[in-house]
CSV table of C-alpha atoms in Angstrom, one decimal:
chain,number,residue,atom,x,y,z
A,192,MET,CA,19.2,39.2,-38.6
A,193,ARG,CA,16.6,37.2,-37.0
A,194,PHE,CA,13.3,38.5,-35.7
A,195,GLY,CA,11.2,36.4,-33.2
A,196,ILE,CA,7.5,37.2,-33.3
A,197,VAL,CA,5.6,36.0,-30.5
A,198,THR,CA,2.2,34.4,-31.0
A,199,PHE,CA,-0.2,34.5,-28.0
A,200,PRO,CA,-3.5,33.1,-27.9
A,201,GLY,CA,-5.5,35.7,-29.6
A,202,SER,CA,-2.5,37.6,-31.6
A,203,ASN,CA,-3.7,38.6,-35.0
A,204,CYS,CA,-0.9,40.6,-36.5
A,205,ASP,CA,1.8,38.1,-36.1
A,206,TYR,CA,1.4,37.2,-39.7
A,207,ASP,CA,1.7,40.8,-40.8
A,208,ALA,CA,4.7,41.2,-38.7
A,209,PHE,CA,6.3,38.0,-40.2
A,210,ARG,CA,5.5,39.3,-43.7
A,211,ALA,CA,7.0,42.5,-42.9
A,212,VAL,CA,10.3,41.0,-41.9
A,213,VAL,CA,10.8,38.4,-44.4
A,214,ASP,CA,9.2,40.1,-47.5
A,215,THR,CA,9.9,43.8,-46.9
A,216,LEU,CA,13.2,43.5,-45.2
A,217,GLY,CA,14.3,40.3,-46.6
A,218,GLU,CA,15.3,39.2,-43.1
A,219,GLU,CA,14.6,36.0,-41.1
A,220,ALA,CA,11.7,35.7,-38.9
A,221,VAL,CA,10.5,33.0,-36.5
A,222,TYR,CA,7.3,32.5,-34.5
A,223,LEU,CA,7.7,32.1,-30.7
A,224,TRP,CA,5.0,30.2,-29.1
A,225,HIS,CA,3.6,31.8,-25.9
A,226,LYS,CA,4.4,28.7,-24.0
A,227,ASP,CA,7.9,28.5,-25.4
A,228,HIS,CA,10.9,29.4,-23.1
A,229,ASP,CA,13.4,29.9,-25.9
A,230,LEU,CA,13.8,33.1,-28.2
A,231,GLN,CA,15.4,30.7,-30.6
A,232,GLY,CA,18.4,33.1,-31.2
A,233,SER,CA,16.2,35.9,-32.0
A,234,ASP,CA,18.0,39.5,-32.4
A,235,VAL,CA,14.8,41.6,-32.1
A,236,VAL,CA,11.5,40.5,-30.5
A,237,ILE,CA,8.2,41.6,-31.7
A,238,LEU,CA,5.2,41.6,-29.6
A,239,PRO,CA,2.5,41.8,-32.1
A,240,GLY,CA,-1.2,43.2,-32.2
A,241,GLY,CA,-4.2,41.4,-31.5
A,242,PHE,CA,-6.4,40.5,-28.4
A,243,SER,CA,-4.1,38.3,-26.4
A,244,TYR,CA,-6.2,36.3,-24.0
A,245,GLY,CA,-9.3,38.2,-25.4
A,246,ASP,CA,-8.2,41.4,-23.6
A,247,TYR,CA,-9.5,39.7,-20.2
A,248,LEU,CA,-8.9,41.8,-17.2
A,249,ARG,CA,-6.9,44.4,-18.9
A,250,ALA,CA,-5.5,44.4,-22.5
A,251,GLY,CA,-2.2,42.7,-22.2
A,252,ALA,CA,-2.5,41.8,-18.4
A,253,ILE,CA,-2.4,38.0,-18.9
A,254,ALA,CA,-0.1,37.7,-21.7
A,255,ARG,CA,2.4,39.5,-19.6
A,256,PHE,CA,2.7,36.3,-17.5
A,257,SER,CA,3.1,33.7,-20.4
A,258,PRO,CA,6.2,31.8,-20.2
A,259,ILE,CA,7.9,33.3,-23.3
A,260,MET,CA,7.8,36.7,-21.6
A,261,ARG,CA,10.3,35.8,-19.0
A,262,GLU,CA,12.6,35.5,-21.8
A,263,VAL,CA,11.5,38.6,-23.5
A,264,ILE,CA,12.0,40.6,-20.4
A,265,ALA,CA,15.3,39.0,-19.9
A,266,HIS,CA,16.3,39.8,-23.4
A,267,ALA,CA,15.2,43.4,-22.9
A,268,ARG,CA,17.1,43.8,-19.7
A,269,ARG,CA,20.3,42.7,-21.7
A,270,GLY,CA,19.6,45.7,-24.1
A,271,GLY,CA,18.0,43.5,-26.6
A,272,PRO,CA,15.7,45.3,-29.0
A,273,VAL,CA,11.9,44.7,-28.3
A,274,ILE,CA,9.0,46.1,-30.3
A,275,GLY,CA,5.4,46.2,-29.0
A,276,ILE,CA,2.8,47.1,-31.5
A,277,CYS,CA,-0.7,47.7,-30.4
A,278,ASN,CA,-1.5,44.8,-28.2
A,279,GLY,CA,2.2,44.4,-28.0
A,280,PHE,CA,2.5,47.9,-26.6
A,281,GLN,CA,-0.1,47.2,-24.0
A,282,ILE,CA,1.7,44.0,-23.1
A,283,ALA,CA,5.0,45.8,-22.9
A,284,CYS,CA,3.4,48.4,-20.5
A,285,GLU,CA,1.8,45.7,-18.4
A,286,ALA,CA,5.3,43.9,-18.0
A,287,GLY,CA,6.9,47.1,-16.8
A,288,LEU,CA,9.2,47.3,-20.0
A,289,LEU,CA,7.7,50.5,-20.7
A,290,PRO,CA,6.1,53.0,-18.2
A,291,GLY,CA,2.3,53.9,-18.0
A,292,ALA,CA,-0.6,52.2,-19.2
A,293,LEU,CA,-3.2,52.1,-22.2
A,294,LEU,CA,-6.9,52.8,-21.2
A,295,LYS,CA,-10.2,52.5,-23.1
A,296,ASN,CA,-10.4,55.2,-25.9
A,297,ALA,CA,-11.9,58.4,-24.6
A,298,SER,CA,-14.9,58.0,-27.2
A,299,LEU,CA,-15.5,54.4,-25.9
A,300,LYS,CA,-15.4,53.4,-29.6
A,301,PHE,CA,-13.1,51.0,-31.3
A,302,VAL,CA,-11.0,53.0,-33.9
A,303,SER,CA,-9.9,51.8,-37.1
A,304,ALA,CA,-8.5,54.1,-39.5
A,305,PRO,CA,-5.5,55.5,-40.9
A,306,VAL,CA,-4.1,58.3,-38.7
A,307,ARG,CA,-1.3,60.9,-39.0
A,308,ILE,CA,1.6,60.7,-36.5
A,309,ARG,CA,4.7,62.8,-36.4
A,310,VAL,CA,8.1,61.4,-35.6
A,311,GLU,CA,9.0,63.3,-32.5
A,312,ASN,CA,12.6,61.7,-32.0
A,313,SER,CA,14.4,60.4,-35.1
A,314,GLN,CA,17.5,59.5,-33.2
A,315,THR,CA,16.3,56.1,-31.9
A,316,ARG,CA,17.2,52.8,-33.4
A,317,PHE,CA,13.7,52.5,-34.6
A,318,THR,CA,13.1,55.8,-36.3
A,319,SER,CA,16.6,56.9,-37.6
A,320,ASP,CA,15.4,56.5,-41.2
A,321,TYR,CA,12.9,59.2,-40.7
A,322,ASP,CA,13.2,62.9,-40.3
A,323,ARG,CA,12.5,64.8,-37.2
A,324,HIS,CA,8.9,66.0,-37.3
A,325,GLN,CA,8.2,64.0,-40.4
A,326,ILE,CA,4.7,63.2,-40.6
A,327,LEU,CA,3.5,59.6,-41.4
A,328,THR,CA,0.1,58.0,-42.3
A,329,ILE,CA,-0.2,54.7,-40.5
A,330,PRO,CA,-3.3,52.7,-39.7
A,331,VAL,CA,-4.5,52.2,-35.9
A,332,ALA,CA,-7.0,49.5,-34.9
A,333,HIS,CA,-7.7,49.7,-31.2
A,334,GLY,CA,-10.4,49.9,-28.5
A,335,ASP,CA,-7.8,50.5,-25.8
A,336,GLY,CA,-5.2,53.0,-27.0
A,337,ARG,CA,-5.4,55.9,-24.5
A,338,TYR,CA,-1.8,56.5,-23.2
A,339,THR,CA,-1.7,57.4,-19.5
A,340,ALA,CA,1.0,58.0,-17.1
A,341,ASP,CA,1.3,60.0,-14.0
A,342,ASP,CA,2.3,63.7,-14.5
A,343,SER,CA,6.1,63.1,-13.4
A,344,THR,CA,6.4,60.2,-15.8
A,345,LEU,CA,4.9,62.2,-18.5
A,346,LYS,CA,7.2,65.0,-17.7
A,347,GLU,CA,10.2,62.8,-17.8
A,348,LEU,CA,9.0,61.2,-21.3
A,349,GLU,CA,9.0,64.4,-22.7
A,350,HIS,CA,11.9,65.9,-21.3
A,351,SER,CA,14.1,62.9,-22.3
A,352,GLY,CA,12.9,62.6,-25.8
A,353,GLN,CA,11.1,59.2,-25.1
A,354,VAL,CA,7.9,60.3,-26.8
A,355,VAL,CA,8.8,58.9,-30.3
A,356,PHE,CA,5.4,59.3,-32.2
A,357,ARG,CA,2.6,61.8,-31.7
A,358,TYR,CA,-0.9,61.9,-33.1
A,359,VAL,CA,-1.3,65.0,-35.3
A,360,ASP,CA,-4.2,66.7,-37.3
A,361,SER,CA,-4.1,67.4,-40.8
A,362,GLY,CA,-2.2,70.6,-40.3
A,363,GLY,CA,0.6,68.6,-38.5
A,364,ASP,CA,-0.4,69.9,-34.9
A,365,ALA,CA,-0.8,67.7,-31.8
A,366,THR,CA,-4.5,69.0,-31.1
A,367,GLU,CA,-7.4,67.2,-29.9
A,368,ALA,CA,-8.9,67.0,-33.4
A,369,GLY,CA,-5.8,64.8,-34.4
A,370,ASN,CA,-6.1,62.5,-31.3
A,371,PRO,CA,-7.9,59.3,-32.1
A,372,ASN,CA,-8.2,57.9,-28.6
A,373,GLY,CA,-7.4,60.8,-26.1
A,374,SER,CA,-4.0,59.8,-25.2
A,375,SER,CA,-2.1,62.1,-22.9
A,376,ASN,CA,-0.1,64.7,-24.8
A,377,ASN,CA,-1.2,62.8,-27.9
A,378,ILE,CA,1.3,60.2,-27.3
A,379,ALA,CA,1.2,57.4,-30.1
A,380,GLY,CA,4.5,55.8,-29.3
A,381,ILE,CA,7.2,55.8,-26.4
A,382,ILE,CA,10.7,54.4,-26.1
A,383,ASN,CA,12.3,53.3,-22.6
A,384,ARG,CA,15.1,55.2,-21.3
A,385,GLU,CA,17.7,52.8,-22.5
A,386,GLY,CA,16.5,53.1,-26.1
A,387,ASN,CA,16.0,49.3,-26.7
A,388,VAL,CA,12.2,48.8,-26.2
A,389,VAL,CA,9.6,50.7,-28.2
A,390,GLY,CA,5.8,50.5,-28.0
A,391,LEU,CA,3.1,52.0,-30.5
A,392,MET,CA,-0.4,51.9,-30.9
A,393,PRO,CA,-0.3,52.4,-34.7
A,394,HIS,CA,0.6,49.6,-36.9
A,395,PRO,CA,3.7,50.2,-39.2
A,396,GLU,CA,3.5,46.6,-40.4
A,397,ARG,CA,0.3,47.3,-42.1
A,398,ALA,CA,1.8,50.4,-43.9
A,399,LEU,CA,4.5,48.8,-46.2
A,400,ASP,CA,3.0,49.1,-49.7
A,401,SER,CA,1.2,52.1,-51.1
A,402,LEU,CA,-1.1,49.8,-52.9
A,403,LEU,CA,-2.7,49.2,-49.4
A,404,GLY,CA,-2.9,52.9,-48.5
A,405,SER,CA,0.7,53.8,-47.3
A,406,ASP,CA,4.2,52.7,-47.3
A,407,ASP,CA,5.1,55.1,-44.4
A,408,GLY,CA,5.8,52.0,-42.1
A,409,LEU,CA,8.9,51.2,-44.1
A,410,GLY,CA,11.0,53.5,-42.3
A,411,PHE,CA,10.4,51.9,-39.1
A,412,PHE,CA,11.6,48.6,-40.3
A,413,GLN,CA,14.4,49.9,-42.3
A,414,SER,CA,15.6,51.9,-39.3
A,415,ILE,CA,15.9,48.7,-37.2
A,416,LEU,CA,17.9,47.0,-39.9
A,417,ALA,CA,20.2,49.8,-40.3
A,418,THR,CA,20.9,50.4,-36.4
A,419,VAL,CA,20.5,46.9,-34.8
A,420,ALA,CA,22.7,45.3,-37.4
A,421,ALA,CA,25.4,48.0,-37.0
B,1448,MET,CA,-6.3,25.2,5.9
B,1449,THR,CA,-9.6,27.0,5.6
B,1450,ALA,CA,-11.6,28.0,2.6
B,1451,PHE,CA,-12.1,31.7,2.3
B,1452,ARG,CA,-14.1,33.8,-0.1
B,1453,VAL,CA,-12.3,37.1,-0.7
B,1454,SER,CA,-14.1,40.1,-2.8
B,1455,VAL,CA,-12.1,43.0,-4.4
B,1456,HIS,CA,-13.4,46.0,-5.9
B,1457,ILE,CA,-11.3,47.6,-8.5
B,1458,THR,CA,-11.9,51.0,-9.5
B,1459,PRO,CA,-10.5,53.5,-12.1
B,1460,ARG,CA,-7.9,55.7,-10.0
B,1461,ARG,CA,-9.5,59.1,-9.2
B,1462,GLY,CA,-8.3,61.8,-11.4
B,1463,ILE,CA,-7.9,59.4,-14.6
B,1464,LEU,CA,-10.7,60.1,-17.2
B,1465,ASP,CA,-13.2,57.5,-16.8
B,1466,PRO,CA,-15.4,57.7,-20.2
B,1467,GLN,CA,-17.5,54.5,-19.1
B,1468,GLY,CA,-18.5,56.1,-15.9
B,1469,LYS,CA,-19.2,59.5,-17.6
B,1470,ALA,CA,-21.4,57.6,-20.3
B,1471,VAL,CA,-23.4,55.9,-17.6
B,1472,GLU,CA,-23.7,59.1,-15.6
B,1473,GLY,CA,-25.1,60.8,-18.8
B,1474,ALA,CA,-27.5,57.9,-19.3
B,1475,LEU,CA,-28.6,57.9,-15.7
B,1476,HIS,CA,-29.3,61.7,-16.0
B,1477,SER,CA,-31.3,61.3,-19.2
B,1478,LEU,CA,-33.3,58.8,-17.2
B,1479,GLY,CA,-34.3,61.5,-14.8
B,1480,PHE,CA,-32.0,60.4,-12.0
B,1481,ALA,CA,-31.1,64.2,-11.6
B,1482,GLY,CA,-29.1,63.7,-8.3
B,1483,VAL,CA,-26.4,61.6,-9.7
B,1484,LYS,CA,-23.1,63.5,-9.2
B,1485,GLU,CA,-20.6,61.0,-10.4
B,1486,VAL,CA,-20.3,57.4,-11.5
B,1487,HIS,CA,-17.3,55.0,-11.8
B,1488,VAL,CA,-17.3,51.7,-13.5
B,1489,GLY,CA,-14.9,49.2,-12.2
B,1490,ARG,CA,-14.7,45.4,-11.8
B,1491,TYR,CA,-15.8,43.0,-9.1
B,1492,ILE,CA,-13.6,40.1,-8.5
B,1493,VAL,CA,-14.4,37.1,-6.3
B,1494,VAL,CA,-11.4,34.8,-5.4
B,1495,GLU,CA,-12.0,31.6,-3.4
B,1496,THR,CA,-8.9,30.5,-1.7
B,1497,ASP,CA,-7.5,28.3,1.0
B,1498,ALA,CA,-5.3,29.8,3.7
B,1499,GLU,CA,-4.6,29.3,7.4
B,1500,THR,CA,-6.0,32.4,8.6
B,1501,GLN,CA,-8.3,35.2,7.5
B,1502,ASN,CA,-5.4,37.5,7.6
B,1503,ALA,CA,-3.2,35.3,5.5
B,1504,ALA,CA,-6.2,35.1,2.8
B,1505,GLU,CA,-6.4,38.8,2.7
B,1506,ALA,CA,-2.8,39.3,2.5
B,1507,GLU,CA,-2.5,36.8,-0.4
B,1508,VAL,CA,-5.3,38.6,-2.5
B,1509,LYS,CA,-3.7,41.8,-1.7
B,1510,ALA,CA,-0.5,40.5,-3.4
B,1511,MET,CA,-2.7,39.1,-6.4
B,1512,CYS,CA,-4.1,42.7,-6.7
B,1513,GLU,CA,-0.5,44.2,-6.9
B,1514,ARG,CA,0.8,41.5,-9.4
B,1515,LEU,CA,-2.1,41.0,-11.6
B,1516,LEU,CA,-5.8,41.8,-10.7
B,1517,ALA,CA,-5.2,45.6,-10.7
B,1518,ASN,CA,-2.9,47.9,-12.5
B,1519,PRO,CA,-1.5,50.5,-10.0
B,1520,VAL,CA,-0.7,52.8,-12.6
B,1521,ILE,CA,-4.6,53.2,-13.4
B,1522,GLU,CA,-6.6,51.6,-10.8
B,1523,ASP,CA,-7.3,51.5,-7.1
B,1524,PHE,CA,-8.4,48.3,-5.2
B,1525,GLU,CA,-10.2,47.7,-2.2
B,1526,ILE,CA,-10.6,44.3,-0.4
B,1527,GLU,CA,-14.2,44.3,0.6
B,1528,SER,CA,-15.1,41.1,2.3
B,1529,VAL,CA,-13.4,37.9,3.7
B,1530,ALA,CA,-15.6,35.2,4.7
B,1531,ALA,CA,-14.8,31.7,5.7
B,1532,ARG,CA,-17.0,29.3,3.6
């Protein structure tokens, strides 16, 4: 399977995503330059973390109009899998691939720490390797991670199982104490209605080796391999 | 074509938590500005553009706001002034 990893000016997790695909999954990865118009036959597209265009205007707002995004959006509309991690999640929201938006953290502080998230839906192609309500430790590193959407969108996301990951405290509950950024309903990651576009603020690509603190991100990539190849 | 200068105010949508506004509000209170009720921090954008008429310039900037300058999920915008240069 071939993964296309988009590099925007200011992306800084593209290399981590590349290593995750090549070293951990043993699959093929290609970098897609933001000015390109071609996904080079990618089966899965990853919008990686970073600070595309310096987060000017709003995080992800300018990257969303990069030439490559036209192809990424077309790929998503055809049902192709797209993964937005951190800045990639912000870009996916700005592009309208996912509902809602990501605002400045409620604390106004950049948060860089391992957090606990709970798998809310293990029946997606990105989470099938996990158990429902499994708790993962995955790092976050963001200043604009507060997920927000209007009430009816939130209700719909909850109702249709589109909330994939939720921040939880040490007891496994979605409390304010467990919420690093003030996200509505402690939302850490969502999926679109069609089930092919996922966005999350935590970095599973940085949690692939217990030597580096956690390998809880493995399941995320293994799920994709199992369900997309199938 | 005439050159126009169009100003836009973009503010966090009312009802959405605005921690920046809250922080500034707290700082103003601590400086003794006891009358301050609410503060919102937004963006001010100036666009210089060529257009046939003032209305056309304004319509174009409105379209810019809808597509790029503001995010309708979280922000409101107001086109403040259109001046021929």
